[in-house]
PDB file of C-alpha atoms in Angstrom:
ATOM      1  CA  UNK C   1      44.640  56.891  96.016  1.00  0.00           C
ATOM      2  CA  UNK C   2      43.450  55.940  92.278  1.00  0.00           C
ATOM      3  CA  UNK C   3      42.966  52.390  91.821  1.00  0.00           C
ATOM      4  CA  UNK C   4      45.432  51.847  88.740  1.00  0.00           C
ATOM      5  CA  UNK C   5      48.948  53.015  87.664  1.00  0.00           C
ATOM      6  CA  UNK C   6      48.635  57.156  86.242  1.00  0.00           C
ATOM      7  CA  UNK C   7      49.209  57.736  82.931  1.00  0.00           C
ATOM      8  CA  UNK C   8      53.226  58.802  82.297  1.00  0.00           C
ATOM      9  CA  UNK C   9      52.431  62.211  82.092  1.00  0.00           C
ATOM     10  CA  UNK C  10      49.925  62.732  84.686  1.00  0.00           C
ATOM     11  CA  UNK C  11      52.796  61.464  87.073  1.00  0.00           C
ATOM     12  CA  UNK C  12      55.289  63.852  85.666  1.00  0.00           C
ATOM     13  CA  UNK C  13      52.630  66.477  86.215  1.00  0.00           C
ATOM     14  CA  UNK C  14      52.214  65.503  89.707  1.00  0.00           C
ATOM     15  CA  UNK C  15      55.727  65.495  90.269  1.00  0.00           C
ATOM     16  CA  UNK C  16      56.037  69.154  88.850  1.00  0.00           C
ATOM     17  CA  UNK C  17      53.124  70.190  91.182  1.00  0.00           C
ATOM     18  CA  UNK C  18      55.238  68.710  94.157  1.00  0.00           C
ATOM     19  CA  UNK C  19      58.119  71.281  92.859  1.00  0.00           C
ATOM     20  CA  UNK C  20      55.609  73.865  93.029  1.00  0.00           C
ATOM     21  CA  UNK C  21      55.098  73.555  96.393  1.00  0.00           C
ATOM     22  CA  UNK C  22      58.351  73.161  97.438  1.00  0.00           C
ATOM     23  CA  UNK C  23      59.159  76.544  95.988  1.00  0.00           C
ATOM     24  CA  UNK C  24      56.619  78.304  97.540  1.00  0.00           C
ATOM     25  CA  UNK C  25      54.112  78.175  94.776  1.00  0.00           C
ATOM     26  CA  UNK C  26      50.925  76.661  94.613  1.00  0.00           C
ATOM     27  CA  UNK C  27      51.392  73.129  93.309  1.00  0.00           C
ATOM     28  CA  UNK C  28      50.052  72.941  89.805  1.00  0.00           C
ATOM     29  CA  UNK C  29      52.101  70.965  87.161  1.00  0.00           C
ATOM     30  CA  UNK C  30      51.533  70.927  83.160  1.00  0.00           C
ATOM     31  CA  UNK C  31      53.045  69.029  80.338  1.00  0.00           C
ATOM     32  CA  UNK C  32      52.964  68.662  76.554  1.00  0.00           C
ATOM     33  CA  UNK C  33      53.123  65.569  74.868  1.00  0.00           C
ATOM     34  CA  UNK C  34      53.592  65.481  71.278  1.00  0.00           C
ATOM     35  CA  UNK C  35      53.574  61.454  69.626  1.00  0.00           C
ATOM     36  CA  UNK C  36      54.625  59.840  73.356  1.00  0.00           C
ATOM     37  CA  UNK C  37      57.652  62.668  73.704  1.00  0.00           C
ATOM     38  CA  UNK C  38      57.338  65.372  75.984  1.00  0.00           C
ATOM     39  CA  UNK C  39      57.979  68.559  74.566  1.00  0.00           C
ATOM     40  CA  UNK C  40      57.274  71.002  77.229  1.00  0.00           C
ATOM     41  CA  UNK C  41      57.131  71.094  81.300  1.00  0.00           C
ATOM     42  CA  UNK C  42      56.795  73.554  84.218  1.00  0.00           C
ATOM     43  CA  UNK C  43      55.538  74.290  87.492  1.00  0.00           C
ATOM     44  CA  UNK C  44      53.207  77.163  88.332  1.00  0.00           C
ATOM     45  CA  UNK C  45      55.601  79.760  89.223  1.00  0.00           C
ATOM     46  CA  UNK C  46      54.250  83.280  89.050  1.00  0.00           C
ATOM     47  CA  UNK C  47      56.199  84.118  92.187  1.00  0.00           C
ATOM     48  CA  UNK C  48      59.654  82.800  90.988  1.00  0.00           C
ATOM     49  CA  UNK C  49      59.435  84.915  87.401  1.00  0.00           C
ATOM     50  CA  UNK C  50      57.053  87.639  88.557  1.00  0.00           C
ATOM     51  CA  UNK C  51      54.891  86.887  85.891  1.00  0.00           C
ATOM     52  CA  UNK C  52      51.232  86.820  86.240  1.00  0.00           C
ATOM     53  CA  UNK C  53      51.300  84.555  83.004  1.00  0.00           C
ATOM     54  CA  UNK C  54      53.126  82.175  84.024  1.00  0.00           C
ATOM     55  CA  UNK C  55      50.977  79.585  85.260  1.00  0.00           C
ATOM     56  CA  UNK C  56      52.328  75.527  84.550  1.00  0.00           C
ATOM     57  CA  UNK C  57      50.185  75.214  81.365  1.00  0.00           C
ATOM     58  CA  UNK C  58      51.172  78.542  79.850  1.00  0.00           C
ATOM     59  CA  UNK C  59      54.755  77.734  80.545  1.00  0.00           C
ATOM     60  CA  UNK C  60      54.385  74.125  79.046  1.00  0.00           C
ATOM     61  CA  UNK C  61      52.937  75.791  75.831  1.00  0.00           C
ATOM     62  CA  UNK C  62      55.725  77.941  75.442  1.00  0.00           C
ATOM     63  CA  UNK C  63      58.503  75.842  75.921  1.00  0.00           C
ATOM     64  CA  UNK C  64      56.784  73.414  73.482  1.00  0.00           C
ATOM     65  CA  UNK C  65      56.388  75.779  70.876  1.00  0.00           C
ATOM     66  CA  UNK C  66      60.145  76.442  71.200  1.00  0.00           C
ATOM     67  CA  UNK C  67      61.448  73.401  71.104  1.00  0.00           C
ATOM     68  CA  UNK C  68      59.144  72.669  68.100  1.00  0.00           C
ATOM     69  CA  UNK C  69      59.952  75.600  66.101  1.00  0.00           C
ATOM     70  CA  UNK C  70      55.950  76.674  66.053  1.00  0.00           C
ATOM     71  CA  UNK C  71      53.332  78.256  67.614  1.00  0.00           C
ATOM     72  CA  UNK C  72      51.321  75.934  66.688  1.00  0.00           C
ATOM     73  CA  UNK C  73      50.986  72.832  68.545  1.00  0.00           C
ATOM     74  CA  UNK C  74      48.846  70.339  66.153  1.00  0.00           C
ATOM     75  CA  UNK C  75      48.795  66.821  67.149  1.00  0.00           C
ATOM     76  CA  UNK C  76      50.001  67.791  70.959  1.00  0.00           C
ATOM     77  CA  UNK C  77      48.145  67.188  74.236  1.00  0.00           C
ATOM     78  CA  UNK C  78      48.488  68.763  77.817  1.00  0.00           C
ATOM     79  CA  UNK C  79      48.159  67.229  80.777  1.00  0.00           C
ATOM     80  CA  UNK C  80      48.153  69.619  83.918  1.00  0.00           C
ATOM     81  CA  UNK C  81      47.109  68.709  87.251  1.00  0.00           C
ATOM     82  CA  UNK C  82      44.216  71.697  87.431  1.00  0.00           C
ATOM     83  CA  UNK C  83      41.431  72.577  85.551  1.00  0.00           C
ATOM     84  CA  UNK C  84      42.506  75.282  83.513  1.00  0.00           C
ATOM     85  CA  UNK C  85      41.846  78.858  84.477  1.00  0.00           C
ATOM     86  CA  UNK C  86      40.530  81.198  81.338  1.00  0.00           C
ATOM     87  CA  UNK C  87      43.663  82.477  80.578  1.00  0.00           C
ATOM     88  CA  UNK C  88      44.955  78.951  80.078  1.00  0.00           C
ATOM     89  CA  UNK C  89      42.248  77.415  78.203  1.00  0.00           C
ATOM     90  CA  UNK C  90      42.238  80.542  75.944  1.00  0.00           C
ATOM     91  CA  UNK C  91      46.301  79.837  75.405  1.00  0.00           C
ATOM     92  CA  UNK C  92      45.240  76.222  74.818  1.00  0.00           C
ATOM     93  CA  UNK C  93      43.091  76.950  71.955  1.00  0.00           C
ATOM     94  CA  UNK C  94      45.484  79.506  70.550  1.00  0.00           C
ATOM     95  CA  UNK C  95      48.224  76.515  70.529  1.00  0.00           C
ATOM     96  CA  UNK C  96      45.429  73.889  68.635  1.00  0.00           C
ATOM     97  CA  UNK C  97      46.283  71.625  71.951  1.00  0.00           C
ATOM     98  CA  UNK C  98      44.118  68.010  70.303  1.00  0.00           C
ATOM     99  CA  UNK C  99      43.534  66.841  73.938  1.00  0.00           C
ATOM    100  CA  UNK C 100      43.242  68.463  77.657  1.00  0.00           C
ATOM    101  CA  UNK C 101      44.153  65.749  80.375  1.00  0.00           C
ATOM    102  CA  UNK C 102      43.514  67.664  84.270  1.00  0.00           C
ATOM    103  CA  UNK C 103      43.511  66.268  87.209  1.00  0.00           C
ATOM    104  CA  UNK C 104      41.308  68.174  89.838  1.00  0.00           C
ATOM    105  CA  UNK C 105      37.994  70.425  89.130  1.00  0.00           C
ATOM    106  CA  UNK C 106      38.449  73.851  89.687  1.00  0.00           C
ATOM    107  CA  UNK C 107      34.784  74.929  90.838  1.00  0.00           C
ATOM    108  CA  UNK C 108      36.461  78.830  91.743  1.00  0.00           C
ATOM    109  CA  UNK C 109      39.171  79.484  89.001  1.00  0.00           C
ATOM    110  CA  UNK C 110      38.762  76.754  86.421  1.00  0.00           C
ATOM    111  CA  UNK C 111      37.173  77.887  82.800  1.00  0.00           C
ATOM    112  CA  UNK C 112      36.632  74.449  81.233  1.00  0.00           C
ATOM    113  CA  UNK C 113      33.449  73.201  82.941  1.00  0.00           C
ATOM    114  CA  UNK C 114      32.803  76.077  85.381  1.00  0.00           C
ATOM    115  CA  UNK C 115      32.645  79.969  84.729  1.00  0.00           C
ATOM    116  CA  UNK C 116      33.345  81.417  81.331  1.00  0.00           C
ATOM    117  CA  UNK C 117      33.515  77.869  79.887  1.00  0.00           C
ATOM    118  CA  UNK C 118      36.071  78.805  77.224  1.00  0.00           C
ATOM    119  CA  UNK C 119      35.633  75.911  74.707  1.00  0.00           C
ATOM    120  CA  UNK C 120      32.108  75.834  75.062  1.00  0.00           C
ATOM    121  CA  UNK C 121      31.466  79.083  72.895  1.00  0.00           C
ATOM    122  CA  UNK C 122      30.077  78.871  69.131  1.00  0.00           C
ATOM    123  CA  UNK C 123      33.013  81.646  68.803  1.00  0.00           C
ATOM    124  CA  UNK C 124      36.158  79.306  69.858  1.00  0.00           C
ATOM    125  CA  UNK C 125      38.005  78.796  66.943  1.00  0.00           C
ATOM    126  CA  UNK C 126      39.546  75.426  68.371  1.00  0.00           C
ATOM    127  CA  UNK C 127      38.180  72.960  70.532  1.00  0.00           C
ATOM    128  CA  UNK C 128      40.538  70.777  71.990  1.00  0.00           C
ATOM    129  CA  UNK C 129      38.741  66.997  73.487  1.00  0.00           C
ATOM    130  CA  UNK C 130      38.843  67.282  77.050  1.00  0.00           C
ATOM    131  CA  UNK C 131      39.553  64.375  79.494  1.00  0.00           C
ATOM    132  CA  UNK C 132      38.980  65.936  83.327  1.00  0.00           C
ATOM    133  CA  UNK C 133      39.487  63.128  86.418  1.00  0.00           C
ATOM    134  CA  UNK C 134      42.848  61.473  85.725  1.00  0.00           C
ATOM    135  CA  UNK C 135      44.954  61.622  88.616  1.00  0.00           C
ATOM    136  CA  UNK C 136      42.422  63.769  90.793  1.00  0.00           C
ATOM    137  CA  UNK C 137      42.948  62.730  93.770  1.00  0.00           C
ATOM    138  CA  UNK C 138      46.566  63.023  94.320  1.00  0.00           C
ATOM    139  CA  UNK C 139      46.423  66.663  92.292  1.00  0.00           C
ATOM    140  CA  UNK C 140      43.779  67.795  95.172  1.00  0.00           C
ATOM    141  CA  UNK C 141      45.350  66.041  97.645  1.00  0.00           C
ATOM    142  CA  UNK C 142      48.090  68.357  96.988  1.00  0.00           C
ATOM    143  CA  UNK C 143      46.468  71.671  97.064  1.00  0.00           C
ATOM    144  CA  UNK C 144      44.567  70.731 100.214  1.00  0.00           C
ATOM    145  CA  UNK C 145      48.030  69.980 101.580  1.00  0.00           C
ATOM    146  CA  UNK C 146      49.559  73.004 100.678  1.00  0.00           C
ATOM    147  CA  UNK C 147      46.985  75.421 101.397  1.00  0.00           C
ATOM    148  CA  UNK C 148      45.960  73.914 105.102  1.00  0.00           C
ATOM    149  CA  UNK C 149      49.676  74.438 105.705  1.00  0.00           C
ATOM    150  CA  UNK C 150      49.544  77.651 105.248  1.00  0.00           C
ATOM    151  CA  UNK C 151      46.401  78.923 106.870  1.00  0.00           C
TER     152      UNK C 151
ATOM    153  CA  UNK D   1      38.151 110.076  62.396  1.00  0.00           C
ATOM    154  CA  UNK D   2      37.914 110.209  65.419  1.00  0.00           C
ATOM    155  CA  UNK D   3      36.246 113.912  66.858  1.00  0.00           C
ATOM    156  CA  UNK D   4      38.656 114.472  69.341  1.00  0.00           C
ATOM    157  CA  UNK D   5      42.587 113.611  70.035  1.00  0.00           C
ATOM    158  CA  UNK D   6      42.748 110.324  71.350  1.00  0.00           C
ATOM    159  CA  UNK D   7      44.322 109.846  75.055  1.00  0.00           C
ATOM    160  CA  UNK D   8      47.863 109.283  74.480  1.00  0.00           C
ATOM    161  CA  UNK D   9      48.397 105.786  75.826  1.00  0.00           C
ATOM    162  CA  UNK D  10      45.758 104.580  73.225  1.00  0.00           C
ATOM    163  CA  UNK D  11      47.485 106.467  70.623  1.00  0.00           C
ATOM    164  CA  UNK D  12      50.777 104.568  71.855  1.00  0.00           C
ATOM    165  CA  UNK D  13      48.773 101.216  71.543  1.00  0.00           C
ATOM    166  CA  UNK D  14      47.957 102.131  68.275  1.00  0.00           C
ATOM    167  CA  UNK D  15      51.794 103.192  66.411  1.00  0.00           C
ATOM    168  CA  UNK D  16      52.300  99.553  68.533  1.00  0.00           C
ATOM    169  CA  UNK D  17      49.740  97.900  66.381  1.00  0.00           C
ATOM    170  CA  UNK D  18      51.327  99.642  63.176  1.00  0.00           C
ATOM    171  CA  UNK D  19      54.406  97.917  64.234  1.00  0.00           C
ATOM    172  CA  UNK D  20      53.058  94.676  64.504  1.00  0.00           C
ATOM    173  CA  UNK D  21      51.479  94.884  60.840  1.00  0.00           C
ATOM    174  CA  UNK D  22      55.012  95.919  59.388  1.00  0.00           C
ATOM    175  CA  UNK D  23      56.666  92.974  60.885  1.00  0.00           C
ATOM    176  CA  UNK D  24      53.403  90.619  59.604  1.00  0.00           C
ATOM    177  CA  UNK D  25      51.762  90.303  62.710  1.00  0.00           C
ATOM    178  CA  UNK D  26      48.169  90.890  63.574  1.00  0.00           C
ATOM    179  CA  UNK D  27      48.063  94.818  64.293  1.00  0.00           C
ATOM    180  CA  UNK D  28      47.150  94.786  68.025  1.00  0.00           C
ATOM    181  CA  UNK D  29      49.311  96.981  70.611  1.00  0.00           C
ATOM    182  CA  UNK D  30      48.991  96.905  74.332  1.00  0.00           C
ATOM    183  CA  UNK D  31      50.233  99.510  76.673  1.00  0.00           C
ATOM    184  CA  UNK D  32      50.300  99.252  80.684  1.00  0.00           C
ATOM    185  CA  UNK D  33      50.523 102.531  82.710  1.00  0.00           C
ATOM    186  CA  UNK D  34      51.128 103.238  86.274  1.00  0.00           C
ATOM    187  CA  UNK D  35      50.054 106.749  87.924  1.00  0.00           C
ATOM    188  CA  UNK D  36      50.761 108.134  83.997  1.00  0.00           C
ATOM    189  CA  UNK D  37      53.672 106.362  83.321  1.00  0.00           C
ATOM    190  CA  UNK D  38      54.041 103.405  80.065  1.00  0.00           C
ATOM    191  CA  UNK D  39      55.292 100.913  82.874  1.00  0.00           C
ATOM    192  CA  UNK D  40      55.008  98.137  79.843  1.00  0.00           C
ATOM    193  CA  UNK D  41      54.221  97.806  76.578  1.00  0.00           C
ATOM    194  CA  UNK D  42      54.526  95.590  73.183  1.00  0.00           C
ATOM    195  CA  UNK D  43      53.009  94.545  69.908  1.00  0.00           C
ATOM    196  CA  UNK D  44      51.227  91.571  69.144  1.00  0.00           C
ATOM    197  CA  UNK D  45      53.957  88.837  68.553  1.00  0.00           C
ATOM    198  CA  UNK D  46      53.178  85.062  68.303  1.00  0.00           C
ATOM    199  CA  UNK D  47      55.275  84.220  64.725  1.00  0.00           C
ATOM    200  CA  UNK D  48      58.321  86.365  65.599  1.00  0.00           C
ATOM    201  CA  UNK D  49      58.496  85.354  68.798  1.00  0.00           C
ATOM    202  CA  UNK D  50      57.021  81.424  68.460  1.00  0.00           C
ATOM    203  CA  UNK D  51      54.837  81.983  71.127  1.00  0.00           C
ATOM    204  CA  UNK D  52      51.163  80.918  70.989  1.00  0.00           C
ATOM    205  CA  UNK D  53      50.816  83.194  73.648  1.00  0.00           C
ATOM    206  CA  UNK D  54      52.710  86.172  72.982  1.00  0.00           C
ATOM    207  CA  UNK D  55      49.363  88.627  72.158  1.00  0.00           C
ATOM    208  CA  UNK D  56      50.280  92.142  72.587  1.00  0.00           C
ATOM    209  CA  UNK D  57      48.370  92.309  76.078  1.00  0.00           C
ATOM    210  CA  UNK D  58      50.386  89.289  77.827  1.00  0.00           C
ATOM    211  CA  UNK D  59      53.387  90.528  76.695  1.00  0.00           C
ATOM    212  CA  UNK D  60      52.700  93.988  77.967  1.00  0.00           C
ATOM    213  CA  UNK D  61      51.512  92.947  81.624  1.00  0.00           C
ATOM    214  CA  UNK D  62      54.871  90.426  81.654  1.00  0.00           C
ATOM    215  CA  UNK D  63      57.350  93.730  81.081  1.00  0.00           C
ATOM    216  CA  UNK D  64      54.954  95.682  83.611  1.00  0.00           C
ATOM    217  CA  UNK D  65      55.473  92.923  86.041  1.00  0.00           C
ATOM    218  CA  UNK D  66      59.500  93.112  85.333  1.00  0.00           C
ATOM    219  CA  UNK D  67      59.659  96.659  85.601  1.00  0.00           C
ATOM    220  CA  UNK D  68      57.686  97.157  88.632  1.00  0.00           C
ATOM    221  CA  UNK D  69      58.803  93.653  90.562  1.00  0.00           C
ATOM    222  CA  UNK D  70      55.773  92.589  91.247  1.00  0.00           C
ATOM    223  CA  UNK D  71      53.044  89.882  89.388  1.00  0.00           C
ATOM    224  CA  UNK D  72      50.281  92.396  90.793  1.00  0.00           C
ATOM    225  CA  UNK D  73      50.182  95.142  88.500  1.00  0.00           C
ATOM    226  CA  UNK D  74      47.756  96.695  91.270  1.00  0.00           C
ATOM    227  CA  UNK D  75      46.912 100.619  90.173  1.00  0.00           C
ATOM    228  CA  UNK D  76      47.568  99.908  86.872  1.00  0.00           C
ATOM    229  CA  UNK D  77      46.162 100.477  83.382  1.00  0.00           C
ATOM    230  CA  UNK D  78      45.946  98.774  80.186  1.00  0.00           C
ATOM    231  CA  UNK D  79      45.362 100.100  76.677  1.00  0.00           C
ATOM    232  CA  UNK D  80      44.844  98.208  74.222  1.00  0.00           C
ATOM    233  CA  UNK D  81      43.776  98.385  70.698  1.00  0.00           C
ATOM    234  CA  UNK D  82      41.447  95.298  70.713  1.00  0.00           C
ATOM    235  CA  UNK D  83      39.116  93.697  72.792  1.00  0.00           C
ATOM    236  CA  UNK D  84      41.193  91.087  75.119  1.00  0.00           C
ATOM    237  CA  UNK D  85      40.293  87.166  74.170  1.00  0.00           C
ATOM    238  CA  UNK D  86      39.680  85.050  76.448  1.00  0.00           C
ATOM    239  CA  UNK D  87      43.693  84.405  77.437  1.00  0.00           C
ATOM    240  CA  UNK D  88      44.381  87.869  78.123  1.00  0.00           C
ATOM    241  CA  UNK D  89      40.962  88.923  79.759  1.00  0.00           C
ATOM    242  CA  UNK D  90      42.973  86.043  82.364  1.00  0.00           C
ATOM    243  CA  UNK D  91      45.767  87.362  82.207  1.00  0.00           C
ATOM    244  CA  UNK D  92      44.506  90.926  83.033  1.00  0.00           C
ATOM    245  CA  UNK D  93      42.383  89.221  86.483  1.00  0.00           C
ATOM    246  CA  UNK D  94      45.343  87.673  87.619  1.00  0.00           C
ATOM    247  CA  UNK D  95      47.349  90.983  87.077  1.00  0.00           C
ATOM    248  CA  UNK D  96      44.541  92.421  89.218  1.00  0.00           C
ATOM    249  CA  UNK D  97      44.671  95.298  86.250  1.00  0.00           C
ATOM    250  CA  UNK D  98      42.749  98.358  87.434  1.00  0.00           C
ATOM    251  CA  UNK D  99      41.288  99.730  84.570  1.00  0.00           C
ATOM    252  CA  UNK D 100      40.884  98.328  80.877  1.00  0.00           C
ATOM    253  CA  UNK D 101      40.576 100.617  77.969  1.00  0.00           C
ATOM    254  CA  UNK D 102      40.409  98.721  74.599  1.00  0.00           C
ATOM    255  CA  UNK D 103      39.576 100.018  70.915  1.00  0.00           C
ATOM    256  CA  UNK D 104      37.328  98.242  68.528  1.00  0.00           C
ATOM    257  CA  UNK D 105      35.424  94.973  69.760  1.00  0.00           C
ATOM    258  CA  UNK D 106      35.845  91.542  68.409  1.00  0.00           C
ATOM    259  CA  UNK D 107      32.947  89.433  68.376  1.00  0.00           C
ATOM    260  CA  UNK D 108      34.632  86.559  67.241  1.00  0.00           C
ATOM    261  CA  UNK D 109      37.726  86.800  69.174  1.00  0.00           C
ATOM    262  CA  UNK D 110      36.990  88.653  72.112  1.00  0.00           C
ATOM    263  CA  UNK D 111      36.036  87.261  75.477  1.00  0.00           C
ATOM    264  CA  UNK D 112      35.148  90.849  77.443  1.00  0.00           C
ATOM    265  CA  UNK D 113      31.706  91.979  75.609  1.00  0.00           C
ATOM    266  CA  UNK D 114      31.466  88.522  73.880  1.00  0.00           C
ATOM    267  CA  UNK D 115      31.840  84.307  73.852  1.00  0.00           C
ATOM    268  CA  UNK D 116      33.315  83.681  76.910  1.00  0.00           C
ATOM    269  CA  UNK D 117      32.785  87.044  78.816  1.00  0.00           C
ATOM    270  CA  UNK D 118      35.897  86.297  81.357  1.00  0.00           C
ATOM    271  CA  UNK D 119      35.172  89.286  83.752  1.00  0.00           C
ATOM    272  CA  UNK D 120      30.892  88.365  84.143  1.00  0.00           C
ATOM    273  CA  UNK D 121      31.100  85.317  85.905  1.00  0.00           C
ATOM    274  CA  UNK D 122      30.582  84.993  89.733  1.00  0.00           C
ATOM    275  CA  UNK D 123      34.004  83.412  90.099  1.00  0.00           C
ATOM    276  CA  UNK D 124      35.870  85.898  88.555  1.00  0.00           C
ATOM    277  CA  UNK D 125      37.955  86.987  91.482  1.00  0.00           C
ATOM    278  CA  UNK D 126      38.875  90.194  90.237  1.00  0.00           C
ATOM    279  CA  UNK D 127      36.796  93.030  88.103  1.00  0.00           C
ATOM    280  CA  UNK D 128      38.905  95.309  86.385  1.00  0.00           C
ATOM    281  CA  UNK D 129      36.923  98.507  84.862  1.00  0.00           C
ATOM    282  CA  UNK D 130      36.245  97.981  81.233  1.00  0.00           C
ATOM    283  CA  UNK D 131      35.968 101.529  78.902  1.00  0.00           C
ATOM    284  CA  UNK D 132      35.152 100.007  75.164  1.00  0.00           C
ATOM    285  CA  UNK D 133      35.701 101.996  71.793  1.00  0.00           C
ATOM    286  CA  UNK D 134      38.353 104.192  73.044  1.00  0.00           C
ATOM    287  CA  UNK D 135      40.040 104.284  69.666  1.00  0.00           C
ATOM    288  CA  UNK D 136      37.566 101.851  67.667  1.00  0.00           C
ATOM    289  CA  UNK D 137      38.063 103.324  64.048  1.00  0.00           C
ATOM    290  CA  UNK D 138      41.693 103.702  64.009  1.00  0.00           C
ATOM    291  CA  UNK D 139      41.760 100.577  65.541  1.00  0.00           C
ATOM    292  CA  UNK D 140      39.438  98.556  63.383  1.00  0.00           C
ATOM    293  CA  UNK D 141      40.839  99.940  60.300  1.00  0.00           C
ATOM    294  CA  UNK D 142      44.216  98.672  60.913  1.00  0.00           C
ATOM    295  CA  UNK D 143      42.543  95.010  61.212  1.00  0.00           C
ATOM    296  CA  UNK D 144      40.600  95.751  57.985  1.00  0.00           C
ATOM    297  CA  UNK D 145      43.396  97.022  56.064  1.00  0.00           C
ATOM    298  CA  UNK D 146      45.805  94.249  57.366  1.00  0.00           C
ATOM    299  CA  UNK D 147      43.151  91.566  56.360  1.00  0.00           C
ATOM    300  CA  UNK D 148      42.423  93.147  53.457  1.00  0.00           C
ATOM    301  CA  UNK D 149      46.115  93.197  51.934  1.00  0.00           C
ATOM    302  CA  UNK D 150      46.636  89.481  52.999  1.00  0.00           C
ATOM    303  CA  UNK D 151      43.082  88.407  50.819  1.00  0.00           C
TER     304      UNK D 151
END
C-alpha cells in the first residue's frame, strides 16, 4: 500500500499492467504525458503482436509520436510501472523523453540503475531526469502475483 | 575496398543502407536470416515512418518475428551495417538473436563494443555472438558521405 493518492498516470499505468496480466502477459504498463494530456498508452504485449519490441514503454513511445506528428517527444514524460530494460531506456533517449517516472526496480532486466546503466554513459546523447519509487509497491505487487501464479 | 566479396546478407544490409540515404534517412540496413534465408529486413526509418524507434535493426527483427510467428527469432542472424545502440542491442537479447554481424563501429552511438555495452553485463540474459567489421569501409563511408553532404 503507498501512503498517499498515485500520481494520475502512475494509476493508469497500473491499470494497463493489470491488462497485461489478464492477457497473458507479464503486467508492465507505460504512458506518455505531454503538458497533463496523455498521448500514448500500452501494455507489455510481446505475445499478443509477436513482437519482441513491443514492450509497454516502446509501445507508449510510438503511439505518442503518432499522435504528435514527431519522433521527437520534447517536453513529454513516461511513466511505466518497471524499470526500463536497455532496449527501452535506449528508445527513451532516442524520443528526448524530459522525465522517467517507474514504479518497481528491476535488479535482473532493468538498465537505468542496474546493468548497462544506459543514461549513465558520457556517450548518451539525452538524459532524461529519472524519478524511480512511485507506485512501487502495487507495480511489484503485481509481478509477484502474476509470476507465483504461474510457477 | 574491401579484399574479398563481402557475405551476401551484409551486402544486402548495405544496398538497405543506400536506400535509407536516398529517402534522407541515416544509411543503416539490417537484415535477419534463418538457416540462409532473409527472414526480415529494412532500412533505418524514424522520419518516414515517425517512429523514434524505427532503427533499421528493430524494424528488421519485428518483420522476422511476423514472418516466422514467433517473438523468438531463435537460430537466427542479424546483419547489420552498424554497430547496434543501446535499443537494439535490447532488442536483439530479447529476440534471443543467434549471431550478430555488424559493419563499422560507433563509439558514440553504439552500445555493443562501447557506452553502455548491453551484451557484458551479468544480467544480460541472453549472449548473442558478436562478429565486428564485417563490412566496416563500405559501411562507414556511407555515414561519412551522408554526413558529409548534409554539412
Amino acid at each position: 500500500m503507498t501512503r498517499w493518492p498515485l500520481p494520475e498516470p502512475m494509476a493508469r499505468a497500473l491499470e494497463l499492467a493489470r491488462e497485461a496480466a489478464a492477457a497473458g502477459e507479464v503486467p508492465i504498463g507505460a504512458v506518455v504525458v505531454k503538458d497533463g494530456v496523455v498521448v500514448g498508452e500500452a501494455h507489455n504485449a510481446p505475445r499478443e503482436l509477436t513482437d519482441p519490441t513491443a514492450h509497454a514503454e516502446v509501445l507508449a513511445l510510438r503511439r505518442a509520436a503518432q499522435k504528435l506528428g514527431s519522433e521527437r517527444l520534447e517536453g513529454c514524460d513516461l511513466w511505466v510501472t518497471l524499470e526500463p530494460c536497455a532496449m527501452c531506456a535506449g528508445a527513451i533517449v532516442h524520443a528526448r523523453i524530459a522525465r522517467v517516472y517507474y514504479g518497481a526496480p528491476d535488479p535482473k532486466g532493468g538498465a537505468v540503475e542496474h546493468g548497462a546503466r544506459v543514461f549513465e554513459h558520457p556517450q548518451c546523447l539525452h538524459r532524461p531526469e529519472v524519478y524511480p519509487g512511485i507506485g512501487e509497491e502495487p507495480a511489484a505487487a503485481q509481478l509477484r502475483e502474476f509470476f507465483a501464479a504461474r510457477r
